[in-house]
Each structure stands twice: as C-alpha cells, then as structure tokens.
C-alpha cells in the first residue's frame, strides 16, 4: 500500500487546554512531517521523515497547517437543502421549514441524494466525521451510513424518533421507534467506521412511552451512543415543563426514562439548571456547543468556558441546518464571538482542540480520531493560512504561529481547506 509523507506545520495535542494551561496542551510543530500508511498515521516529525523511505509519495503543504479532520458533533444532514431559512425561532422554525423538508426524505432517492450532497459539502470544509440526526425514515439512516462508507468516513448517526407534536408523516410510535432503531443498530453499529446513536429528537416530540422504549433499547445496547437536544430555548423549556409536570427539570425527562448516560450527547445545553450541570458532569455525559445555530435561531449564549473548565465534556458542532454554515472554521469563529459576549476570550488552541479532540472525546472515539498521533486514523485537514487576500495580509503581520492561525479561524471558509484526507486517502487536494 502507498505510503504518504505530508510536510507542513503539524498540530499536536498533549492534554485538554481548558482544564490546564493551553500552552501545555496544544503545540504546533513548524515545518514538521507526518507519515501515513495503511490508512493510519504511522509516524510524526523526524520519525516520519526517517521512516518514509524513498518510495513514499511526498505531499508538500509548505506553510499550511496540518491538523486532525474536523469533527462535527451535532448536525442534521436532512436539513442541508433548507439551511439559512429566514426569520423564525426554534418551534416555528421546525414547523415552518424543518418538518416539511424532512418529509421530502420519505423518498429514498432524495434521501440518498441529500446524504451524498451533505458529505461532499462537509469534506469541502475539512470535516471528516459527523454525528448526524436523520429523519424518522429508517432509509434516511441507511443513506447516510452508505454514503459515509463509500467515502471511508467515521460516521455517527441514528434514525430520529418522534411520536407526537410533529406532522403525521413524520411520526413513528414507541414500538416502531424501538424496532426500527434496534434493526439499524444491529446492522450498522461497528460496521466499518459506522457508530449508531439512538436518536430521540427531543422531549417535546416523544411521549414518555417512546422515551422509555428508547431507554430500554440503550440499556440492551450500552455500546451505542444516544443523541438528543437539551435546553436550547427558553420557550422550549417551558413547553417541556408543561408536557412533563412530574420532571424536576428538562434533563430529568431523559434521566427518568433511561436516556442519561456517559455515552449520551446533549445538543445545545444552553439554559441549564445547577442540578442539570452537576448530573451531566457526574455521569460523564457530553454536551455539544452549536454556536452558529444558537445565534441564528436566537437561542442564547452557551457557557463554554464555565462548563469546560469545570471538566464537563464539550464537543463543537454546526447543527446544520439550524446552524448557518457547514464550516467548522465559521463555527469556531462563532464560539469565539459567543464567549466574548460572555466576557471570555477562547484561545485559537482551545478552539482547534474543541473542533477535533473535544468532539472526538464526547463521541467516545478519541482513540481513533481527533488527534494526530501514531496509530490514529489518517483523517486530516490541511489549512492554507493565507487563503484570501484579506486573511493573507493579516497573517503576514503575525509575530508567531498562533497569530498566523487565528485570522483563518475567524475569516476562513472552504477556500482555506487545501486538503481533506480520510482513512489515509486524499479526498480533496492531494497535490
Ligand atoms: N430541537 C429539536 N429538533 C431540532 C432541530 O432540528 N434543530 C435544532 N436546532 N433544535 C432542535
Ligand atoms: Zn440539532
């Protein structure tokens, strides 16, 4: 099998830059190297040059930054074609734009087309793994897993489950949600690079019976992940209180039904009560920050620094199509801006860690993706740090490498992605 030697500036992680000094946790080795063999990273730095031998194919990325492929820890691929829909807040936005588009995926051919379109767009943006909601149709999950397998991508996905407060065409039942999710889980979990996530959309669209059924399924298959939404908008939280009068808080609607656990992913988690914050951390659950969505739909300012410093696992995500971009660069920029509105400055090193290793950790795939080290999958993004005249003129003034990287985080888009490697192959920009 061909070996590939990539040269450029290489991003390294030695720890979590939120729980200790970022300087100890994240480093950029300038003019370094990385060797790929059999789809994995075989060596880094001088070891890579030595081990490459004369037959390795050399990809010289010059002054570009070589980093782990971005990991989008919460997205809705079925919403690809309705991203950037104007003027609504969460519940209205779901009813006006989202549900009608998700009904279109009842056509398996359309679902297949959208799954391919979506993954091609994320690869253009340097994203190599996603955790995505699908629609209620089992074939929508099949479509994404198939499209991911065709590209060699590590995909997390699950059939979305809803049995109330949604159009009839998008409702399953407690029993069919259990049966269909179980069949998909059995077929896809661990097949190639696929991981199954049991996916109740959110408490307002599931009866307690459905939540219990999915909690029972998770107990039978604790190896699966579970993904849902939590405390995104104030109106939504009030609705949950009406629908679940017995619950202590929003998280309790999941906790009481077997849907709180370490392998659980709770998207948004903006307006949390102290008890919810404690419980999420105690069980080791992951929360997912969706900053472009939280500003676009007007949801609120997630407490990234407070939660991450306290040891809460946090991933980063676009939340396509509530989020307004497929780009994890744009998403990091929004995370920076939201933290500024809360009076905190997130360092570029912390943002890059969050979009890669941080997301990998909440997906429980940190031993495979999210960092560049021998034995990890060769899922790689290469960033041109001077991709537009505006970015280039700013980067030219930089006094150190971090000052050169930050303008690309704040101002970059898919033009900054000079290559995307998946499973050891250059799907974009092999040069
Ligand atoms: N809450 C329930 N469903 C959704 C969704 O599709 N997008 C977002 N942003 N929030 C949700
Ligand atoms: Zn979402």
GROMACS .gro file of C-alpha atoms and ligand atoms in nm:
model
  443
    1UNK     CA    1   0.000   0.000   0.000
    2UNK     CA    2   0.124   0.350  -0.086
    3UNK     CA    3   0.282   0.546   0.193
    4UNK     CA    4   0.232   0.922   0.202
    5UNK     CA    5   0.461   1.178   0.363
    6UNK     CA    6   0.288   1.508   0.440
    7UNK     CA    7   0.503   1.809   0.527
    8UNK     CA    8   0.391   2.139   0.679
    9UNK     CA    9   0.316   2.277   1.026
   10UNK     CA   10   0.166   1.995   1.237
   11UNK     CA   11  -0.081   2.040   1.525
   12UNK     CA   12  -0.018   1.825   1.835
   13UNK     CA   13  -0.228   1.768   2.147
   14UNK     CA   14  -0.085   1.663   2.484
   15UNK     CA   15  -0.389   1.731   2.702
   16UNK     CA   16  -0.710   1.929   2.747
   17UNK     CA   17  -0.645   2.305   2.701
   18UNK     CA   18  -0.949   2.400   2.910
   19UNK     CA   19  -0.855   2.215   3.229
   20UNK     CA   20  -0.487   2.319   3.222
   21UNK     CA   21  -0.276   2.587   3.050
   22UNK     CA   22  -0.338   2.570   2.673
   23UNK     CA   23   0.038   2.612   2.614
   24UNK     CA   24   0.099   2.274   2.779
   25UNK     CA   25  -0.183   2.102   2.593
   26UNK     CA   26  -0.153   2.221   2.233
   27UNK     CA   27   0.157   2.277   2.021
   28UNK     CA   28   0.227   2.345   1.655
   29UNK     CA   29   0.547   2.183   1.526
   30UNK     CA   30   0.658   2.413   1.245
   31UNK     CA   31   0.796   2.260   0.922
   32UNK     CA   32   0.731   1.912   1.051
   33UNK     CA   33   0.610   1.589   0.889
   34UNK     CA   34   0.358   1.310   0.916
   35UNK     CA   35   0.368   0.964   0.758
   36UNK     CA   36   0.053   0.777   0.651
   37UNK     CA   37   0.050   0.403   0.600
   38UNK     CA   38  -0.248   0.165   0.567
   39UNK     CA   39  -0.498   0.440   0.641
   40UNK     CA   40  -0.334   0.529   0.969
   41UNK     CA   41  -0.076   0.774   1.094
   42UNK     CA   42   0.246   0.574   1.114
   43UNK     CA   43   0.487   0.839   1.244
   44UNK     CA   44   0.520   1.210   1.318
   45UNK     CA   45   0.810   1.459   1.298
   46UNK     CA   46   1.166   1.337   1.235
   47UNK     CA   47   1.048   0.976   1.280
   48UNK     CA   48   0.815   1.027   0.984
   49UNK     CA   49   1.092   1.156   0.757
   50UNK     CA   50   1.321   0.869   0.859
   51UNK     CA   51   1.056   0.600   0.819
   52UNK     CA   52   0.922   0.740   0.489
   53UNK     CA   53   1.198   0.597   0.273
   54UNK     CA   54   1.242   0.699  -0.090
   55UNK     CA   55   0.923   0.531  -0.216
   56UNK     CA   56   0.676   0.733  -0.003
   57UNK     CA   57   0.472   0.989  -0.202
   58UNK     CA   58   0.560   1.336  -0.076
   59UNK     CA   59   0.281   1.596  -0.034
   60UNK     CA   60   0.447   1.927   0.041
   61UNK     CA   61   0.194   2.156   0.211
   62UNK     CA   62   0.458   2.423   0.273
   63UNK     CA   63   0.345   2.676   0.533
   64UNK     CA   64  -0.002   2.522   0.566
   65UNK     CA   65  -0.134   2.379   0.894
   66UNK     CA   66  -0.185   2.002   0.910
   67UNK     CA   67  -0.444   1.913   1.174
   68UNK     CA   68  -0.693   1.637   1.252
   69UNK     CA   69  -1.001   1.649   1.029
   70UNK     CA   70  -1.280   1.847   1.191
   71UNK     CA   71  -1.545   1.652   1.381
   72UNK     CA   72  -1.894   1.798   1.372
   73UNK     CA   73  -2.056   1.652   1.684
   74UNK     CA   74  -2.418   1.750   1.611
   75UNK     CA   75  -2.578   1.801   1.271
   76UNK     CA   76  -2.898   1.725   1.081
   77UNK     CA   77  -2.798   1.615   0.732
   78UNK     CA   78  -3.164   1.614   0.616
   79UNK     CA   79  -3.167   1.992   0.666
   80UNK     CA   80  -2.893   2.052   0.407
   81UNK     CA   81  -3.130   2.197   0.147
   82UNK     CA   82  -3.308   2.434   0.389
   83UNK     CA   83  -3.006   2.581   0.570
   84UNK     CA   84  -3.030   2.959   0.615
   85UNK     CA   85  -3.410   2.982   0.629
   86UNK     CA   86  -3.521   3.322   0.746
   87UNK     CA   87  -3.688   3.472   1.042
   88UNK     CA   88  -3.812   3.208   1.291
   89UNK     CA   89  -3.731   3.086   1.637
   90UNK     CA   90  -3.699   2.719   1.729
   91UNK     CA   91  -4.053   2.579   1.739
   92UNK     CA   92  -4.179   2.794   1.448
   93UNK     CA   93  -3.862   2.719   1.257
   94UNK     CA   94  -3.918   2.344   1.299
   95UNK     CA   95  -4.281   2.365   1.187
   96UNK     CA   96  -4.228   2.610   0.902
   97UNK     CA   97  -3.907   2.490   0.743
   98UNK     CA   98  -3.765   2.177   0.902
   99UNK     CA   99  -4.051   1.932   0.915
  100UNK     CA  100  -4.166   2.000   0.554
  101UNK     CA  101  -3.810   1.939   0.432
  102UNK     CA  102  -3.774   1.624   0.644
  103UNK     CA  103  -4.098   1.492   0.486
  104UNK     CA  104  -3.926   1.517   0.146
  105UNK     CA  105  -3.681   1.250   0.267
  106UNK     CA  106  -3.965   0.998   0.273
  107UNK     CA  107  -3.844   0.946  -0.085
  108UNK     CA  108  -3.540   0.715  -0.051
  109UNK     CA  109  -3.381   0.853  -0.369
  110UNK     CA  110  -3.400   1.207  -0.236
  111UNK     CA  111  -3.251   1.093   0.097
  112UNK     CA  112  -2.963   0.928  -0.090
  113UNK     CA  113  -2.901   1.245  -0.294
  114UNK     CA  114  -2.904   1.468   0.014
  115UNK     CA  115  -2.674   1.234   0.211
  116UNK     CA  116  -2.416   1.248  -0.068
  117UNK     CA  117  -2.453   1.621  -0.118
  118UNK     CA  118  -2.412   1.679   0.256
  119UNK     CA  119  -2.099   1.465   0.296
  120UNK     CA  120  -1.941   1.622  -0.013
  121UNK     CA  121  -2.004   1.966   0.134
  122UNK     CA  122  -1.856   1.879   0.473
  123UNK     CA  123  -1.546   1.727   0.308
  124UNK     CA  124  -1.503   2.052   0.112
  125UNK     CA  125  -1.494   2.222   0.454
  126UNK     CA  126  -1.232   1.989   0.606
  127UNK     CA  127  -1.478   1.791   0.817
  128UNK     CA  128  -1.403   1.420   0.821
  129UNK     CA  129  -1.656   1.292   1.080
  130UNK     CA  130  -2.008   1.392   1.175
  131UNK     CA  131  -2.266   1.287   1.431
  132UNK     CA  132  -2.593   1.342   1.248
  133UNK     CA  133  -2.960   1.312   1.313
  134UNK     CA  134  -3.150   1.155   1.023
  135UNK     CA  135  -3.529   1.165   0.968
  136UNK     CA  136  -3.779   0.919   1.113
  137UNK     CA  137  -3.743   0.707   0.799
  138UNK     CA  138  -3.504   0.414   0.853
  139UNK     CA  139  -3.383   0.452   0.494
  140UNK     CA  140  -3.255   0.802   0.581
  141UNK     CA  141  -3.007   0.646   0.825
  142UNK     CA  142  -2.916   0.378   0.572
  143UNK     CA  143  -2.850   0.654   0.317
  144UNK     CA  144  -2.606   0.839   0.542
  145UNK     CA  145  -2.423   0.525   0.657
  146UNK     CA  146  -2.391   0.409   0.295
  147UNK     CA  147  -2.264   0.749   0.180
  148UNK     CA  148  -2.017   0.757   0.470
  149UNK     CA  149  -1.891   0.406   0.393
  150UNK     CA  150  -1.843   0.498   0.027
  151UNK     CA  151  -1.611   0.779   0.139
  152UNK     CA  152  -1.440   0.583   0.418
  153UNK     CA  153  -1.571   0.823   0.681
  154UNK     CA  154  -1.627   0.758   1.052
  155UNK     CA  155  -1.996   0.843   1.086
  156UNK     CA  156  -2.222   0.855   1.390
  157UNK     CA  157  -2.592   0.857   1.303
  158UNK     CA  158  -2.933   0.737   1.402
  159UNK     CA  159  -3.291   0.735   1.287
  160UNK     CA  160  -3.470   1.028   1.452
  161UNK     CA  161  -3.764   0.923   1.670
  162UNK     CA  162  -4.082   1.131   1.719
  163UNK     CA  163  -4.432   1.016   1.815
  164UNK     CA  164  -4.608   1.346   1.891
  165UNK     CA  165  -4.611   1.719   1.816
  166UNK     CA  166  -4.492   1.665   1.460
  167UNK     CA  167  -4.675   1.611   1.128
  168UNK     CA  168  -4.831   1.264   1.094
  169UNK     CA  169  -4.595   1.192   0.807
  170UNK     CA  170  -4.302   1.231   1.049
  171UNK     CA  171  -4.437   1.030   1.340
  172UNK     CA  172  -4.345   0.678   1.436
  173UNK     CA  173  -4.465   0.506   1.756
  174UNK     CA  174  -4.292   0.393   2.073
  175UNK     CA  175  -4.284   0.036   1.939
  176UNK     CA  176  -4.178   0.114   1.581
  177UNK     CA  177  -3.910   0.357   1.704
  178UNK     CA  178  -3.772   0.079   1.923
  179UNK     CA  179  -3.793  -0.185   1.648
  180UNK     CA  180  -3.653   0.028   1.367
  181UNK     CA  181  -3.371   0.172   1.584
  182UNK     CA  182  -3.279  -0.176   1.703
  183UNK     CA  183  -3.267  -0.313   1.349
  184UNK     CA  184  -3.048  -0.025   1.230
  185UNK     CA  185  -2.822  -0.050   1.535
  186UNK     CA  186  -2.776  -0.423   1.481
  187UNK     CA  187  -2.700  -0.371   1.114
  188UNK     CA  188  -2.470  -0.068   1.135
  189UNK     CA  189  -2.306  -0.028   1.475
  190UNK     CA  190  -1.940  -0.123   1.436
  191UNK     CA  191  -1.977  -0.199   1.064
  192UNK     CA  192  -1.668  -0.042   0.908
  193UNK     CA  193  -1.640   0.302   1.068
  194UNK     CA  194  -2.011   0.343   1.150
  195UNK     CA  195  -2.138   0.401   1.503
  196UNK     CA  196  -2.507   0.401   1.586
  197UNK     CA  197  -2.665   0.669   1.804
  198UNK     CA  198  -3.014   0.610   1.942
  199UNK     CA  199  -3.185   0.937   1.849
  200UNK     CA  200  -3.497   1.071   2.024
  201UNK     CA  201  -3.526   1.418   1.865
  202UNK     CA  202  -3.614   1.596   2.192
  203UNK     CA  203  -3.863   1.552   2.474
  204UNK     CA  204  -4.143   1.763   2.318
  205UNK     CA  205  -4.171   1.525   2.020
  206UNK     CA  206  -4.158   1.199   2.216
  207UNK     CA  207  -4.419   1.058   2.454
  208UNK     CA  208  -4.285   0.926   2.784
  209UNK     CA  209  -4.361   0.578   2.642
  210UNK     CA  210  -4.131   0.639   2.349
  211UNK     CA  211  -3.854   0.777   2.569
  212UNK     CA  212  -3.886   0.469   2.793
  213UNK     CA  213  -3.873   0.236   2.492
  214UNK     CA  214  -3.554   0.402   2.365
  215UNK     CA  215  -3.408   0.400   2.717
  216UNK     CA  216  -3.472   0.025   2.728
  217UNK     CA  217  -3.301  -0.017   2.391
  218UNK     CA  218  -2.996   0.175   2.518
  219UNK     CA  219  -2.983  -0.049   2.827
  220UNK     CA  220  -2.980  -0.352   2.594
  221UNK     CA  221  -2.711  -0.191   2.375
  222UNK     CA  222  -2.491   0.019   2.603
  223UNK     CA  223  -2.223   0.022   2.331
  224UNK     CA  224  -2.440   0.259   2.125
  225UNK     CA  225  -2.435   0.635   2.164
  226UNK     CA  226  -2.752   0.836   2.232
  227UNK     CA  227  -2.804   1.184   2.088
  228UNK     CA  228  -3.075   1.439   2.155
  229UNK     CA  229  -3.138   1.809   2.231
  230UNK     CA  230  -3.145   1.977   2.571
  231UNK     CA  231  -3.241   2.326   2.692
  232UNK     CA  232  -3.195   2.514   2.368
  233UNK     CA  233  -3.459   2.787   2.400
  234UNK     CA  234  -3.650   2.930   2.694
  235UNK     CA  235  -3.991   2.870   2.527
  236UNK     CA  236  -3.894   2.509   2.460
  237UNK     CA  237  -3.806   2.457   2.826
  238UNK     CA  238  -4.143   2.599   2.935
  239UNK     CA  239  -4.314   2.359   2.691
  240UNK     CA  240  -4.122   2.064   2.836
  241UNK     CA  241  -4.235   2.171   3.185
  242UNK     CA  242  -4.599   2.160   3.066
  243UNK     CA  243  -4.558   1.826   2.890
  244UNK     CA  244  -4.371   1.658   3.179
  245UNK     CA  245  -4.517   1.807   3.500
  246UNK     CA  246  -4.350   1.537   3.712
  247UNK     CA  247  -3.997   1.610   3.588
  248UNK     CA  248  -3.757   1.805   3.810
  249UNK     CA  249  -3.612   1.978   3.502
  250UNK     CA  250  -3.558   1.915   3.129
  251UNK     CA  251  -3.270   1.670   3.185
  252UNK     CA  252  -3.494   1.469   3.418
  253UNK     CA  253  -3.722   1.384   3.123
  254UNK     CA  254  -3.424   1.187   2.988
  255UNK     CA  255  -3.288   1.072   3.323
  256UNK     CA  256  -3.622   0.922   3.432
  257UNK     CA  257  -3.651   0.727   3.107
  258UNK     CA  258  -3.303   0.571   3.091
  259UNK     CA  259  -3.164   0.830   2.849
  260UNK     CA  260  -2.893   0.988   3.064
  261UNK     CA  261  -2.550   0.828   3.042
  262UNK     CA  262  -2.182   0.872   2.965
  263UNK     CA  263  -2.239   0.785   2.601
  264UNK     CA  264  -2.516   1.045   2.576
  265UNK     CA  265  -2.478   1.362   2.364
  266UNK     CA  266  -2.693   1.658   2.463
  267UNK     CA  267  -2.701   1.923   2.189
  268UNK     CA  268  -2.714   2.292   2.285
  269UNK     CA  269  -2.748   2.263   2.667
  270UNK     CA  270  -2.761   2.640   2.699
  271UNK     CA  271  -3.008   2.722   2.976
  272UNK     CA  272  -2.908   2.459   3.233
  273UNK     CA  273  -3.017   2.444   3.596
  274UNK     CA  274  -2.746   2.378   3.858
  275UNK     CA  275  -2.879   2.024   3.908
  276UNK     CA  276  -2.854   1.954   3.536
  277UNK     CA  277  -2.496   2.082   3.523
  278UNK     CA  278  -2.399   1.858   3.815
  279UNK     CA  279  -2.571   1.549   3.678
  280UNK     CA  280  -2.425   1.581   3.327
  281UNK     CA  281  -2.075   1.605   3.473
  282UNK     CA  282  -2.130   1.329   3.730
  283UNK     CA  283  -2.236   1.077   3.467
  284UNK     CA  284  -1.965   1.189   3.222
  285UNK     CA  285  -2.215   1.282   2.950
  286UNK     CA  286  -2.116   1.504   2.658
  287UNK     CA  287  -2.272   1.838   2.576
  288UNK     CA  288  -2.240   1.989   2.231
  289UNK     CA  289  -2.190   2.357   2.160
  290UNK     CA  290  -2.367   2.477   1.843
  291UNK     CA  291  -2.277   2.847   1.832
  292UNK     CA  292  -2.386   2.944   1.479
  293UNK     CA  293  -2.722   2.782   1.543
  294UNK     CA  294  -2.756   2.939   1.885
  295UNK     CA  295  -2.712   3.285   1.736
  296UNK     CA  296  -2.901   3.217   1.410
  297UNK     CA  297  -3.216   3.081   1.581
  298UNK     CA  298  -3.167   3.321   1.871
  299UNK     CA  299  -3.128   3.053   2.139
  300UNK     CA  300  -2.872   3.202   2.379
  301UNK     CA  301  -2.511   3.215   2.490
  302UNK     CA  302  -2.370   2.874   2.587
  303UNK     CA  303  -2.130   2.882   2.882
  304UNK     CA  304  -1.834   2.717   2.708
  305UNK     CA  305  -1.560   2.835   2.940
  306UNK     CA  306  -1.752   2.772   3.262
  307UNK     CA  307  -1.852   2.419   3.167
  308UNK     CA  308  -1.524   2.313   3.001
  309UNK     CA  309  -1.310   2.447   3.285
  310UNK     CA  310  -1.523   2.250   3.532
  311UNK     CA  311  -1.436   1.931   3.343
  312UNK     CA  312  -1.761   1.893   3.152
  313UNK     CA  313  -1.700   1.716   2.818
  314UNK     CA  314  -1.789   1.957   2.537
  315UNK     CA  315  -1.795   1.898   2.163
  316UNK     CA  316  -1.836   2.153   1.886
  317UNK     CA  317  -2.092   2.140   1.608
  318UNK     CA  318  -2.257   2.322   1.319
  319UNK     CA  319  -2.612   2.196   1.392
  320UNK     CA  320  -2.675   2.215   1.017
  321UNK     CA  321  -2.935   2.349   0.916
  322UNK     CA  322  -3.029   2.538   1.236
  323UNK     CA  323  -2.668   2.640   1.217
  324UNK     CA  324  -2.593   2.878   0.934
  325UNK     CA  325  -2.278   2.713   0.798
  326UNK     CA  326  -2.123   2.377   0.709
  327UNK     CA  327  -1.785   2.515   0.816
  328UNK     CA  328  -1.619   2.427   1.145
  329UNK     CA  329  -1.396   2.733   1.089
  330UNK     CA  330  -1.705   2.954   1.090
  331UNK     CA  331  -1.830   2.753   1.391
  332UNK     CA  332  -1.508   2.817   1.585
  333UNK     CA  333  -1.537   3.186   1.500
  334UNK     CA  334  -1.892   3.191   1.637
  335UNK     CA  335  -1.776   3.008   1.952
  336UNK     CA  336  -1.515   3.279   1.997
  337UNK     CA  337  -1.772   3.555   1.950
  338UNK     CA  338  -2.027   3.399   2.186
  339UNK     CA  339  -1.761   3.362   2.457
  340UNK     CA  340  -1.663   3.727   2.404
  341UNK     CA  341  -2.026   3.824   2.466
  342UNK     CA  342  -1.992   3.639   2.798
  343UNK     CA  343  -1.668   3.826   2.877
  344UNK     CA  344  -1.420   3.545   2.797
  345UNK     CA  345  -1.159   3.503   2.523
  346UNK     CA  346  -1.116   3.149   2.390
  347UNK     CA  347  -0.768   3.087   2.252
  348UNK     CA  348  -0.715   2.954   1.898
  349UNK     CA  349  -0.554   2.645   2.053
  350UNK     CA  350  -0.869   2.580   2.256
  351UNK     CA  351  -1.094   2.632   1.953
  352UNK     CA  352  -0.895   2.388   1.737
  353UNK     CA  353  -0.892   2.130   2.018
  354UNK     CA  354  -1.268   2.165   2.065
  355UNK     CA  355  -1.338   2.112   1.691
  356UNK     CA  356  -1.126   1.794   1.681
  357UNK     CA  357  -1.019   1.617   2.003
  358UNK     CA  358  -1.301   1.771   2.209
  359UNK     CA  359  -1.566   1.646   1.969
  360UNK     CA  360  -1.392   1.306   1.938
  361UNK     CA  361  -1.395   1.266   2.317
  362UNK     CA  362  -1.770   1.325   2.356
  363UNK     CA  363  -1.828   1.078   2.070
  364UNK     CA  364  -1.611   0.825   2.260
  365UNK     CA  365  -1.389   0.791   1.954
  366UNK     CA  366  -1.081   0.969   2.089
  367UNK     CA  367  -0.866   0.661   2.040
  368UNK     CA  368  -0.936   0.667   1.665
  369UNK     CA  369  -0.999   1.026   1.552
  370UNK     CA  370  -0.946   1.386   1.666
  371UNK     CA  371  -0.567   1.395   1.705
  372UNK     CA  372  -0.255   1.326   1.504
  373UNK     CA  373  -0.050   1.050   1.662
  374UNK     CA  374   0.083   0.713   1.552
  375UNK     CA  375  -0.197   0.457   1.537
  376UNK     CA  376  -0.474   0.713   1.484
  377UNK     CA  377  -0.682   0.710   1.165
  378UNK     CA  378  -0.536   0.932   0.895
  379UNK     CA  379  -0.836   1.170   0.890
  380UNK     CA  380  -0.668   1.502   0.822
  381UNK     CA  381  -0.746   1.859   0.728
  382UNK     CA  382  -0.483   2.090   0.578
  383UNK     CA  383  -0.542   2.463   0.613
  384UNK     CA  384  -0.394   2.735   0.393
  385UNK     CA  385  -0.325   3.019   0.637
  386UNK     CA  386  -0.334   3.280   0.355
  387UNK     CA  387  -0.636   3.163   0.153
  388UNK     CA  388  -0.779   3.506   0.068
  389UNK     CA  389  -0.616   3.847   0.027
  390UNK     CA  390  -0.785   3.969   0.347
  391UNK     CA  391  -0.653   3.676   0.552
  392UNK     CA  392  -0.310   3.679   0.385
  393UNK     CA  393  -0.245   4.047   0.462
  394UNK     CA  394  -0.334   3.989   0.830
  395UNK     CA  395  -0.136   3.666   0.862
  396UNK     CA  396   0.167   3.842   0.711
  397UNK     CA  397   0.176   4.068   1.017
  398UNK     CA  398   0.178   3.776   1.261
  399UNK     CA  399   0.456   3.760   1.515
  400UNK     CA  400   0.405   3.394   1.599
  401UNK     CA  401   0.230   3.090   1.458
  402UNK     CA  402  -0.084   3.133   1.670
  403UNK     CA  403  -0.128   3.487   1.545
  404UNK     CA  404  -0.094   3.345   1.193
  405UNK     CA  405  -0.361   3.080   1.257
  406UNK     CA  406  -0.628   3.296   1.422
  407UNK     CA  407  -0.728   3.503   1.111
  408UNK     CA  408  -0.808   3.179   0.927
  409UNK     CA  409  -1.028   3.067   1.217
  410UNK     CA  410  -1.211   3.399   1.221
  411UNK     CA  411  -1.227   3.475   0.847
  412UNK     CA  412  -1.171   3.141   0.673
  413UNK     CA  413  -1.413   2.921   0.480
  414UNK     CA  414  -1.383   2.628   0.240
  415UNK     CA  415  -1.124   2.824   0.038
  416UNK     CA  416  -0.888   2.776   0.336
  417UNK     CA  417  -0.913   2.396   0.314
  418UNK     CA  418  -0.624   2.292   0.091
  419UNK     CA  419  -0.674   1.919   0.152
  420UNK     CA  420  -0.902   1.672   0.327
  421UNK     CA  421  -0.773   1.320   0.389
  422UNK     CA  422  -1.000   1.039   0.503
  423UNK     CA  423  -0.877   0.699   0.613
  424UNK     CA  424  -0.539   0.767   0.451
  425UNK     CA  425  -0.672   0.889   0.117
  426UNK     CA  426  -0.679   1.246  -0.015
  427UNK     CA  427  -1.046   1.303  -0.098
  428UNK     CA  428  -0.970   1.670  -0.158
  429UNK     CA  429  -0.640   1.833  -0.258
  430UNK     CA  430  -0.386   1.552  -0.265
  431UNK     CA  431  -0.144   1.769  -0.473
  432LIG     N1  432  -3.466   2.072   1.857
  432LIG     C1  433  -3.539   1.969   1.809
  432LIG     N2  434  -3.514   1.947   1.678
  432LIG     C2  435  -3.423   2.037   1.643
  432LIG     C3  436  -3.355   2.064   1.520
  432LIG     O1  437  -3.375   2.000   1.417
  432LIG     N3  438  -3.266   2.167   1.522
  432LIG     C4  439  -3.241   2.238   1.636
  432LIG     N4  440  -3.153   2.338   1.630
  432LIG     N5  441  -3.304   2.216   1.750
  432LIG     C5  442  -3.392   2.116   1.755
  433LIG    ZN1  443  -2.993   1.979   1.646
   0.00000   0.00000   0.00000
